[in-house]
Amino acid sequence: MQYALDKKFKKSPKIKTLSKGKKSLTVKKLKAKKRYYVRVRAYYKQDGQKYYGKWSPARSVVTKK
């Protein structure tokens, strides 16, 4: 999962990885009353190498106070 304050994910995007079997992720310590953009992609490992899928369309989320 990747999130950023920038819609194009150019200015300091942050990346979080979900553990195997997890279906949700909570991100803490975000700035209050800001619009964050979030996108996800899948990957798998084969022979010690990671293969990535395409990024999902970005969704926007506004944080609370």
Coordinates of N, CA and C in Angstrom, one line a residue:
M1 N 0.8 -1.2 0.0 CA 0.0 0.0 0.0 C 0.9 1.2 0.0
Q2 N 0.5 2.2 -0.7 CA 1.2 3.5 -0.8 C 0.3 4.6 -0.5
Y3 N 0.7 5.6 0.3 CA -0.1 6.8 0.6 C 0.8 8.0 0.5
A4 N 0.1 9.1 0.2 CA 0.8 10.4 0.1 C -0.2 11.6 0.1
L5 N 0.3 12.8 0.3 CA -0.5 14.0 0.3 C -0.7 14.5 -1.1
D6 N 0.1 14.0 -2.0 CA 0.1 14.4 -3.4 C -0.6 13.4 -4.3
K7 N -1.5 13.8 -5.1 CA -2.3 13.0 -6.0 C -1.5 12.1 -6.9
K8 N -0.4 12.6 -7.4 CA 0.5 11.9 -8.3 C 1.5 11.1 -7.6
F9 N 1.6 11.1 -6.3 CA 2.5 10.3 -5.5 C 4.0 10.7 -5.8
K10 N 4.2 11.9 -6.1 CA 5.6 12.4 -6.5 C 6.3 12.9 -5.2
K11 N 5.6 13.6 -4.3 CA 6.2 14.2 -3.1 C 6.2 13.2 -1.9
S12 N 7.3 12.7 -1.6 CA 7.5 11.8 -0.4 C 6.3 10.8 -0.2
P13 N 6.1 9.9 -1.1 CA 5.1 8.8 -0.8 C 5.6 7.8 0.3
K14 N 4.7 7.3 1.1 CA 5.1 6.3 2.1 C 4.5 5.0 1.7
I15 N 5.3 3.9 2.0 CA 4.9 2.6 1.6 C 4.7 1.7 2.8
K16 N 3.7 0.9 2.9 CA 3.4 0.0 4.0 C 3.1 -1.4 3.3
T17 N 3.6 -2.4 3.9 CA 3.4 -3.8 3.4 C 2.5 -4.6 4.4
L18 N 1.5 -5.2 3.9 CA 0.6 -6.1 4.7 C 1.3 -7.4 4.9
S19 N 1.1 -8.0 6.1 CA 1.6 -9.3 6.4 C 0.7 -10.3 5.6
K20 N 1.3 -11.5 5.4 CA 0.5 -12.5 4.7 C -0.7 -12.9 5.5
G21 N -1.9 -13.0 4.8 CA -3.1 -13.3 5.4 C -3.9 -12.1 6.0
K22 N -3.3 -10.9 6.0 CA -4.0 -9.7 6.5 C -4.8 -9.1 5.4
K23 N -6.0 -8.5 5.7 CA -6.8 -7.9 4.7 C -7.0 -6.4 4.9
S24 N -6.5 -5.9 6.0 CA -6.6 -4.5 6.3 C -5.4 -3.9 7.0
L25 N -5.2 -2.6 7.0 CA -4.1 -2.0 7.5 C -4.5 -0.6 8.1
T26 N -4.0 -0.3 9.3 CA -4.3 1.0 9.9 C -3.0 1.8 9.9
V27 N -3.0 3.0 9.4 CA -1.9 3.9 9.4 C -2.1 4.9 10.5
K28 N -1.1 5.1 11.3 CA -1.2 6.0 12.4 C -0.2 7.2 12.2
K29 N -0.4 8.2 13.0 CA 0.4 9.4 13.0 C 0.3 10.2 11.7
L30 N -0.9 10.3 11.2 CA -1.2 11.1 10.0 C -1.5 12.5 10.4
K31 N -1.3 13.5 9.5 CA -1.7 14.9 9.8 C -3.2 15.1 9.8
A32 N -3.7 15.9 10.8 CA -5.1 16.1 10.9 C -5.7 16.9 9.8
K33 N -6.9 16.6 9.4 CA -7.7 17.4 8.5 C -7.0 17.6 7.1
K34 N -6.3 16.5 6.7 CA -5.6 16.5 5.4 C -6.2 15.5 4.5
R35 N -6.1 15.7 3.2 CA -6.5 14.7 2.2 C -5.3 13.8 1.8
Y36 N -5.4 12.6 2.1 CA -4.4 11.6 1.7 C -4.9 10.8 0.5
Y37 N -4.0 10.4 -0.4 CA -4.3 9.5 -1.5 C -3.7 8.2 -1.3
V38 N -4.4 7.1 -1.5 CA -4.0 5.8 -1.2 C -4.2 4.9 -2.5
R39 N -3.2 4.0 -2.7 CA -3.3 3.0 -3.7 C -2.6 1.7 -3.3
V40 N -3.0 0.6 -3.9 CA -2.4 -0.7 -3.5 C -2.0 -1.4 -4.8
R41 N -1.2 -2.5 -4.5 CA -0.8 -3.4 -5.6 C -0.4 -4.7 -5.0
A42 N -0.6 -5.8 -5.7 CA -0.2 -7.1 -5.2 C 1.2 -7.4 -5.7
Y43 N 1.8 -8.4 -5.0 CA 3.1 -8.9 -5.5 C 3.2 -10.3 -5.0
Y44 N 4.1 -11.1 -5.6 CA 4.4 -12.4 -5.2 C 5.9 -12.6 -5.4
K45 N 6.5 -13.6 -4.6 CA 7.9 -13.9 -4.7 C 8.0 -15.3 -5.4
Q46 N 9.0 -15.3 -6.3 CA 9.3 -16.5 -7.0 C 10.8 -16.6 -7.2
D47 N 11.4 -17.7 -6.8 CA 12.9 -17.8 -6.9 C 13.6 -16.7 -6.3
G48 N 13.2 -16.1 -5.2 CA 13.9 -15.1 -4.5 C 13.7 -13.7 -5.2
Q49 N 12.8 -13.5 -6.1 CA 12.6 -12.3 -6.8 C 11.1 -11.9 -6.6
K50 N 10.9 -10.6 -6.5 CA 9.5 -10.1 -6.3 C 9.0 -9.6 -7.7
Y51 N 7.7 -10.0 -7.9 CA 7.0 -9.6 -9.1 C 5.8 -8.8 -8.7
Y52 N 5.6 -7.6 -9.2 CA 4.6 -6.7 -8.8 C 3.5 -6.5 -9.9
G53 N 2.3 -6.4 -9.4 CA 1.1 -6.1 -10.3 C 1.0 -4.6 -10.5
K54 N 0.0 -4.2 -11.2 CA -0.2 -2.7 -11.5 C -0.8 -2.1 -10.2
W55 N -0.6 -0.8 -10.1 CA -1.2 0.0 -9.0 C -2.7 0.2 -9.3
S56 N -3.4 0.1 -8.2 CA -4.9 0.4 -8.3 C -5.1 1.9 -8.5
P57 N -6.3 2.3 -9.0 CA -6.6 3.7 -9.1 C -6.5 4.3 -7.7
A58 N -6.0 5.6 -7.6 CA -5.9 6.2 -6.3 C -7.2 6.6 -5.7
R59 N -7.4 6.4 -4.4 CA -8.6 6.8 -3.7 C -8.2 7.9 -2.7
S60 N -9.1 8.9 -2.5 CA -8.7 9.9 -1.5 C -9.5 9.7 -0.2
V61 N -8.8 10.1 0.9 CA -9.4 9.9 2.2 C -9.0 11.2 3.0
V62 N -10.0 11.8 3.7 CA -9.7 12.9 4.6 C -9.6 12.5 6.0
T63 N -8.5 12.9 6.7 CA -8.3 12.5 8.1 C -9.2 13.4 9.0
K64 N -9.5 12.9 10.1 CA -10.3 13.6 11.1 C -9.4 14.5 11.9
K65 N -10.0 15.2 12.9 CA -9.2 16.1 13.7 C -8.1 15.4 14.4

